[in-house]
Amino acid sequence: MTQKKVAPTVQTVEGNMPPSYEEANAGCPGYCYGEGTFSWDDLYIRRVFIRKVYSILMLQLFSTVAVIALFTFYAPVRIYIQTHPVLYSMSNLLFLVTYISLACCGDLRRQFPWNLILLTIFTLSMACMLGFISSFYNTKSVVLCIGITATVCLCVTIFSFQSKIDITSFQGLLFILCMVMFFCAIVMGFVVPFGYVSIQKYK
């Protein structure tokens, strides 16, 4: 009596197969990540998102301002970093590494606490770069730039915490304001060299 060898057959059951990325996100009007569905059409979600973004931005700005002030106004630190340019190269390299990691590694920037660690390293390295560059210029121009940036960011942050007006619904107004700031920056680029703000290197 001979036994026939039956080749194993693999049957694909459509109900047990996981859906593709396009199929999984087909019914989501906003963003789908994991088991949660985030709809950008929800006003509350937009407000929470804007508050978190500008709160993080303010923390980054305050950290950068603190480092720039230390490198610019405290003479021992200013002299030390000016005589050790290798620190600038190290901060520049660290900035590029963290920037590429955050930009290219999607899973890494969404994983806690690595996202906060990388964001902290990114912010501090960028602050050191800016502090090193600012230490070579007149404090008046540095304070002017810091004051303008801090004022604009603080106003937008405070405005984002109110609940009466949805800032994301004014795309046209935001575009106009961005253009105004852009052209003001261009005008300042031509006005500063003619003596509006003296930029002199420390001797």
PDB file of C-alpha atoms in Angstrom:
ATOM      1  CA  MET A   1       0.000   0.000   0.000  1.00  0.00           C
ATOM      2  CA  THR A   2       1.575   3.164  -1.126  1.00  0.00           C
ATOM      3  CA  GLN A   3       1.134   6.521   0.506  1.00  0.00           C
ATOM      4  CA  LYS A   4       0.860   9.555  -1.638  1.00  0.00           C
ATOM      5  CA  LYS A   5       2.707  12.603  -0.543  1.00  0.00           C
ATOM      6  CA  VAL A   6       0.421  15.540  -0.616  1.00  0.00           C
ATOM      7  CA  ALA A   7       2.136  18.851  -1.186  1.00  0.00           C
ATOM      8  CA  PRO A   8       1.123  21.371   1.395  1.00  0.00           C
ATOM      9  CA  THR A   9      -1.073  24.062   0.033  1.00  0.00           C
ATOM     10  CA  VAL A  10      -1.174  27.537   1.439  1.00  0.00           C
ATOM     11  CA  GLN A  11      -4.577  29.066   1.388  1.00  0.00           C
ATOM     12  CA  THR A  12      -4.861  32.783   1.709  1.00  0.00           C
ATOM     13  CA  VAL A  13      -7.820  33.920   3.670  1.00  0.00           C
ATOM     14  CA  GLU A  14      -8.629  37.508   2.872  1.00  0.00           C
ATOM     15  CA  GLY A  15     -10.267  38.035   6.210  1.00  0.00           C
ATOM     16  CA  ASN A  16      -7.049  37.198   8.083  1.00  0.00           C
ATOM     17  CA  MET A  17      -4.756  39.365   5.972  1.00  0.00           C
ATOM     18  CA  PRO A  18      -3.879  42.775   7.415  1.00  0.00           C
ATOM     19  CA  PRO A  19      -5.087  45.738   5.379  1.00  0.00           C
ATOM     20  CA  SER A  20      -2.672  47.846   3.419  1.00  0.00           C
ATOM     21  CA  TYR A  21      -1.679  51.337   4.518  1.00  0.00           C
ATOM     22  CA  GLU A  22      -3.966  52.940   1.941  1.00  0.00           C
ATOM     23  CA  GLU A  23      -6.908  50.728   2.959  1.00  0.00           C
ATOM     24  CA  ALA A  24      -6.357  51.390   6.647  1.00  0.00           C
ATOM     25  CA  ASN A  25      -6.308  55.159   6.163  1.00  0.00           C
ATOM     26  CA  ALA A  26      -9.009  55.321   3.497  1.00  0.00           C
ATOM     27  CA  GLY A  27     -11.768  56.108   5.991  1.00  0.00           C
ATOM     28  CA  CYS A  28      -9.826  58.634   8.005  1.00  0.00           C
ATOM     29  CA  PRO A  29     -10.557  62.283   7.194  1.00  0.00           C
ATOM     30  CA  GLY A  30      -7.489  63.433   9.117  1.00  0.00           C
ATOM     31  CA  TYR A  31      -4.545  61.464  10.431  1.00  0.00           C
ATOM     32  CA  CYS A  32      -4.561  57.808  11.477  1.00  0.00           C
ATOM     33  CA  TYR A  33      -1.767  56.606  13.686  1.00  0.00           C
ATOM     34  CA  GLY A  34      -1.861  53.329  15.606  1.00  0.00           C
ATOM     35  CA  GLU A  35      -5.307  52.785  17.038  1.00  0.00           C
ATOM     36  CA  GLY A  36      -6.232  56.449  17.233  1.00  0.00           C
ATOM     37  CA  THR A  37      -7.805  58.572  14.566  1.00  0.00           C
ATOM     38  CA  PHE A  38      -7.016  62.273  14.522  1.00  0.00           C
ATOM     39  CA  SER A  39      -9.205  64.469  12.389  1.00  0.00           C
ATOM     40  CA  TRP A  40      -7.818  67.882  11.468  1.00  0.00           C
ATOM     41  CA  ASP A  41     -11.405  69.021  10.902  1.00  0.00           C
ATOM     42  CA  ASP A  42     -11.972  68.901  14.664  1.00  0.00           C
ATOM     43  CA  LEU A  43     -11.521  72.395  16.073  1.00  0.00           C
ATOM     44  CA  TYR A  44     -10.465  71.107  19.503  1.00  0.00           C
ATOM     45  CA  ILE A  45      -7.732  68.904  18.024  1.00  0.00           C
ATOM     46  CA  ARG A  46      -6.384  71.818  15.998  1.00  0.00           C
ATOM     47  CA  ARG A  47      -6.251  74.051  19.072  1.00  0.00           C
ATOM     48  CA  VAL A  48      -4.495  71.436  21.190  1.00  0.00           C
ATOM     49  CA  PHE A  49      -1.999  70.825  18.385  1.00  0.00           C
ATOM     50  CA  ILE A  50      -1.235  74.540  17.987  1.00  0.00           C
ATOM     51  CA  ARG A  51      -0.851  75.001  21.742  1.00  0.00           C
ATOM     52  CA  LYS A  52       1.613  72.139  21.997  1.00  0.00           C
ATOM     53  CA  VAL A  53       3.606  73.303  18.988  1.00  0.00           C
ATOM     54  CA  TYR A  54       3.954  76.905  20.150  1.00  0.00           C
ATOM     55  CA  SER A  55       4.627  75.879  23.750  1.00  0.00           C
ATOM     56  CA  ILE A  56       7.535  73.724  22.568  1.00  0.00           C
ATOM     57  CA  LEU A  57       8.659  76.569  20.314  1.00  0.00           C
ATOM     58  CA  MET A  58       8.676  78.992  23.228  1.00  0.00           C
ATOM     59  CA  LEU A  59      10.770  76.587  25.324  1.00  0.00           C
ATOM     60  CA  GLN A  60      13.225  76.275  22.448  1.00  0.00           C
ATOM     61  CA  LEU A  61      13.349  80.040  22.047  1.00  0.00           C
ATOM     62  CA  PHE A  62      13.945  80.708  25.743  1.00  0.00           C
ATOM     63  CA  SER A  63      16.722  78.104  25.809  1.00  0.00           C
ATOM     64  CA  THR A  64      18.339  79.696  22.767  1.00  0.00           C
ATOM     65  CA  VAL A  65      18.035  83.190  24.254  1.00  0.00           C
ATOM     66  CA  ALA A  66      19.659  82.011  27.499  1.00  0.00           C
ATOM     67  CA  VAL A  67      22.627  80.468  25.680  1.00  0.00           C
ATOM     68  CA  ILE A  68      23.061  83.498  23.400  1.00  0.00           C
ATOM     69  CA  ALA A  69      22.937  85.862  26.388  1.00  0.00           C
ATOM     70  CA  LEU A  70      25.546  83.761  28.195  1.00  0.00           C
ATOM     71  CA  PHE A  71      27.864  83.670  25.195  1.00  0.00           C
ATOM     72  CA  THR A  72      27.415  87.369  24.401  1.00  0.00           C
ATOM     73  CA  PHE A  73      27.231  89.267  27.702  1.00  0.00           C
ATOM     74  CA  TYR A  74      29.460  87.160  29.979  1.00  0.00           C
ATOM     75  CA  ALA A  75      33.025  88.081  29.072  1.00  0.00           C
ATOM     76  CA  PRO A  76      34.877  84.933  30.302  1.00  0.00           C
ATOM     77  CA  VAL A  77      32.563  82.629  28.348  1.00  0.00           C
ATOM     78  CA  ARG A  78      32.715  84.877  25.273  1.00  0.00           C
ATOM     79  CA  ILE A  79      36.502  84.938  25.259  1.00  0.00           C
ATOM     80  CA  TYR A  80      36.724  81.190  25.839  1.00  0.00           C
ATOM     81  CA  ILE A  81      34.475  80.183  22.950  1.00  0.00           C
ATOM     82  CA  GLN A  82      36.113  82.700  20.624  1.00  0.00           C
ATOM     83  CA  THR A  83      39.508  81.157  21.326  1.00  0.00           C
ATOM     84  CA  HIS A  84      38.199  77.574  20.960  1.00  0.00           C
ATOM     85  CA  PRO A  85      36.439  77.378  17.571  1.00  0.00           C
ATOM     86  CA  VAL A  86      36.439  73.579  17.768  1.00  0.00           C
ATOM     87  CA  LEU A  87      33.397  73.894  20.031  1.00  0.00           C
ATOM     88  CA  TYR A  88      31.505  75.499  17.179  1.00  0.00           C
ATOM     89  CA  SER A  89      32.470  72.650  14.854  1.00  0.00           C
ATOM     90  CA  MET A  90      31.319  70.087  17.412  1.00  0.00           C
ATOM     91  CA  SER A  91      27.971  71.820  17.915  1.00  0.00           C
ATOM     92  CA  ASN A  92      27.543  72.085  14.146  1.00  0.00           C
ATOM     93  CA  LEU A  93      28.223  68.366  13.707  1.00  0.00           C
ATOM     94  CA  LEU A  94      25.869  67.478  16.554  1.00  0.00           C
ATOM     95  CA  PHE A  95      23.196  69.689  15.027  1.00  0.00           C
ATOM     96  CA  LEU A  96      23.484  67.948  11.647  1.00  0.00           C
ATOM     97  CA  VAL A  97      23.345  64.470  13.211  1.00  0.00           C
ATOM     98  CA  THR A  98      20.227  65.199  15.254  1.00  0.00           C
ATOM     99  CA  TYR A  99      18.587  67.057  12.368  1.00  0.00           C
ATOM    100  CA  ILE A 100      19.083  64.134   9.992  1.00  0.00           C
ATOM    101  CA  SER A 101      17.905  61.687  12.661  1.00  0.00           C
ATOM    102  CA  LEU A 102      14.703  63.636  13.280  1.00  0.00           C
ATOM    103  CA  ALA A 103      14.063  64.150   9.567  1.00  0.00           C
ATOM    104  CA  CYS A 104      14.775  60.628   8.320  1.00  0.00           C
ATOM    105  CA  CYS A 105      13.868  58.344  11.242  1.00  0.00           C
ATOM    106  CA  GLY A 106      10.095  58.569  11.541  1.00  0.00           C
ATOM    107  CA  ASP A 107       9.803  55.865  14.198  1.00  0.00           C
ATOM    108  CA  LEU A 108      12.512  57.475  16.299  1.00  0.00           C
ATOM    109  CA  ARG A 109      10.938  60.921  16.377  1.00  0.00           C
ATOM    110  CA  ARG A 110       7.572  59.398  17.401  1.00  0.00           C
ATOM    111  CA  GLN A 111       8.977  57.209  20.172  1.00  0.00           C
ATOM    112  CA  PHE A 112       9.045  58.522  23.730  1.00  0.00           C
ATOM    113  CA  PRO A 113      11.445  59.515  25.276  1.00  0.00           C
ATOM    114  CA  TRP A 114      13.818  59.494  22.293  1.00  0.00           C
ATOM    115  CA  ASN A 115      11.876  62.272  20.579  1.00  0.00           C
ATOM    116  CA  LEU A 116      12.333  64.585  23.565  1.00  0.00           C
ATOM    117  CA  ILE A 117      15.994  63.637  23.949  1.00  0.00           C
ATOM    118  CA  LEU A 118      16.748  64.345  20.292  1.00  0.00           C
ATOM    119  CA  LEU A 119      14.745  67.583  20.376  1.00  0.00           C
ATOM    120  CA  THR A 120      16.679  68.739  23.451  1.00  0.00           C
ATOM    121  CA  ILE A 121      20.047  67.927  21.850  1.00  0.00           C
ATOM    122  CA  PHE A 122      18.909  69.611  18.633  1.00  0.00           C
ATOM    123  CA  THR A 123      17.856  72.774  20.474  1.00  0.00           C
ATOM    124  CA  LEU A 124      21.009  73.035  22.591  1.00  0.00           C
ATOM    125  CA  SER A 125      23.348  72.408  19.664  1.00  0.00           C
ATOM    126  CA  MET A 126      21.580  75.044  17.587  1.00  0.00           C
ATOM    127  CA  ALA A 127      21.667  77.451  20.537  1.00  0.00           C
ATOM    128  CA  CYS A 128      25.427  76.923  20.888  1.00  0.00           C
ATOM    129  CA  MET A 129      25.904  77.623  17.186  1.00  0.00           C
ATOM    130  CA  LEU A 130      23.911  80.842  17.384  1.00  0.00           C
ATOM    131  CA  GLY A 131      25.615  81.852  20.614  1.00  0.00           C
ATOM    132  CA  PHE A 132      29.053  81.369  19.074  1.00  0.00           C
ATOM    133  CA  ILE A 133      28.144  83.500  16.049  1.00  0.00           C
ATOM    134  CA  SER A 134      26.471  86.189  18.180  1.00  0.00           C
ATOM    135  CA  SER A 135      29.513  86.519  20.427  1.00  0.00           C
ATOM    136  CA  PHE A 136      31.419  88.213  17.589  1.00  0.00           C
ATOM    137  CA  TYR A 137      28.877  90.996  17.064  1.00  0.00           C
ATOM    138  CA  ASN A 138      27.665  94.062  18.877  1.00  0.00           C
ATOM    139  CA  THR A 139      25.211  93.384  21.690  1.00  0.00           C
ATOM    140  CA  LYS A 140      22.776  95.975  20.326  1.00  0.00           C
ATOM    141  CA  SER A 141      22.077  94.026  17.154  1.00  0.00           C
ATOM    142  CA  VAL A 142      21.832  90.746  19.092  1.00  0.00           C
ATOM    143  CA  VAL A 143      19.318  92.173  21.562  1.00  0.00           C
ATOM    144  CA  LEU A 144      17.274  93.650  18.698  1.00  0.00           C
ATOM    145  CA  CYS A 145      17.017  90.297  16.908  1.00  0.00           C
ATOM    146  CA  ILE A 146      16.219  88.408  20.106  1.00  0.00           C
ATOM    147  CA  GLY A 147      13.598  90.952  21.130  1.00  0.00           C
ATOM    148  CA  ILE A 148      11.778  90.871  17.787  1.00  0.00           C
ATOM    149  CA  THR A 149      11.762  87.076  17.635  1.00  0.00           C
ATOM    150  CA  ALA A 150      10.679  86.637  21.251  1.00  0.00           C
ATOM    151  CA  THR A 151       7.897  89.216  20.950  1.00  0.00           C
ATOM    152  CA  VAL A 152       6.415  87.678  17.805  1.00  0.00           C
ATOM    153  CA  CYS A 153       6.598  84.132  19.159  1.00  0.00           C
ATOM    154  CA  LEU A 154       5.174  85.131  22.544  1.00  0.00           C
ATOM    155  CA  CYS A 155       2.227  86.936  20.926  1.00  0.00           C
ATOM    156  CA  VAL A 156       1.397  83.955  18.726  1.00  0.00           C
ATOM    157  CA  THR A 157       1.702  81.573  21.690  1.00  0.00           C
ATOM    158  CA  ILE A 158      -0.626  83.637  23.872  1.00  0.00           C
ATOM    159  CA  PHE A 159      -3.077  83.988  20.994  1.00  0.00           C
ATOM    160  CA  SER A 160      -3.084  80.216  20.440  1.00  0.00           C
ATOM    161  CA  PHE A 161      -4.293  79.598  24.009  1.00  0.00           C
ATOM    162  CA  GLN A 162      -7.506  81.541  23.506  1.00  0.00           C
ATOM    163  CA  SER A 163     -10.579  79.590  22.358  1.00  0.00           C
ATOM    164  CA  LYS A 164     -12.709  82.215  20.598  1.00  0.00           C
ATOM    165  CA  ILE A 165     -10.796  82.566  17.337  1.00  0.00           C
ATOM    166  CA  ASP A 166      -9.399  79.652  15.331  1.00  0.00           C
ATOM    167  CA  ILE A 167      -6.023  80.796  14.014  1.00  0.00           C
ATOM    168  CA  THR A 168      -5.897  77.982  11.439  1.00  0.00           C
ATOM    169  CA  SER A 169      -8.974  79.347   9.653  1.00  0.00           C
ATOM    170  CA  PHE A 170      -7.175  82.536   8.587  1.00  0.00           C
ATOM    171  CA  GLN A 171      -4.746  81.125   6.040  1.00  0.00           C
ATOM    172  CA  GLY A 172      -4.950  84.258   3.886  1.00  0.00           C
ATOM    173  CA  LEU A 173      -4.232  86.578   6.799  1.00  0.00           C
ATOM    174  CA  LEU A 174      -1.360  84.382   7.966  1.00  0.00           C
ATOM    175  CA  PHE A 175       0.089  84.413   4.461  1.00  0.00           C
ATOM    176  CA  ILE A 176      -0.089  88.230   4.316  1.00  0.00           C
ATOM    177  CA  LEU A 177       1.575  88.578   7.717  1.00  0.00           C
ATOM    178  CA  CYS A 178       4.314  86.165   6.684  1.00  0.00           C
ATOM    179  CA  MET A 179       4.922  88.193   3.541  1.00  0.00           C
ATOM    180  CA  VAL A 180       5.088  91.401   5.591  1.00  0.00           C
ATOM    181  CA  MET A 181       7.681  89.846   7.880  1.00  0.00           C
ATOM    182  CA  PHE A 182       9.591  88.491   4.887  1.00  0.00           C
ATOM    183  CA  PHE A 183       9.822  91.854   3.147  1.00  0.00           C
ATOM    184  CA  CYS A 184      10.647  93.603   6.428  1.00  0.00           C
ATOM    185  CA  ALA A 185      13.576  91.217   6.791  1.00  0.00           C
ATOM    186  CA  ILE A 186      14.730  92.102   3.279  1.00  0.00           C
ATOM    187  CA  VAL A 187      14.442  95.832   4.012  1.00  0.00           C
ATOM    188  CA  MET A 188      16.366  95.401   7.260  1.00  0.00           C
ATOM    189  CA  GLY A 189      19.039  93.577   5.312  1.00  0.00           C
ATOM    190  CA  PHE A 190      19.614  96.741   3.292  1.00  0.00           C
ATOM    191  CA  VAL A 191      19.025  99.248   6.103  1.00  0.00           C
ATOM    192  CA  VAL A 192      21.390  97.735   8.668  1.00  0.00           C
ATOM    193  CA  PRO A 193      24.563  98.155   6.569  1.00  0.00           C
ATOM    194  CA  PHE A 194      23.801 101.872   6.180  1.00  0.00           C
ATOM    195  CA  GLY A 195      23.999 102.555   9.907  1.00  0.00           C
ATOM    196  CA  TYR A 196      20.531 101.836  11.348  1.00  0.00           C
ATOM    197  CA  VAL A 197      22.121  99.260  13.642  1.00  0.00           C
ATOM    198  CA  SER A 198      25.884  99.248  13.967  1.00  0.00           C
ATOM    199  CA  ILE A 199      27.386  95.797  13.722  1.00  0.00           C
ATOM    200  CA  GLN A 200      30.920  95.895  15.006  1.00  0.00           C
ATOM    201  CA  LYS A 201      33.139  93.020  15.926  1.00  0.00           C
ATOM    202  CA  TYR A 202      34.747  92.882  19.300  1.00  0.00           C
ATOM    203  CA  LYS A 203      38.429  93.620  19.307  1.00  0.00           C
TER     204      LYS A 203
END
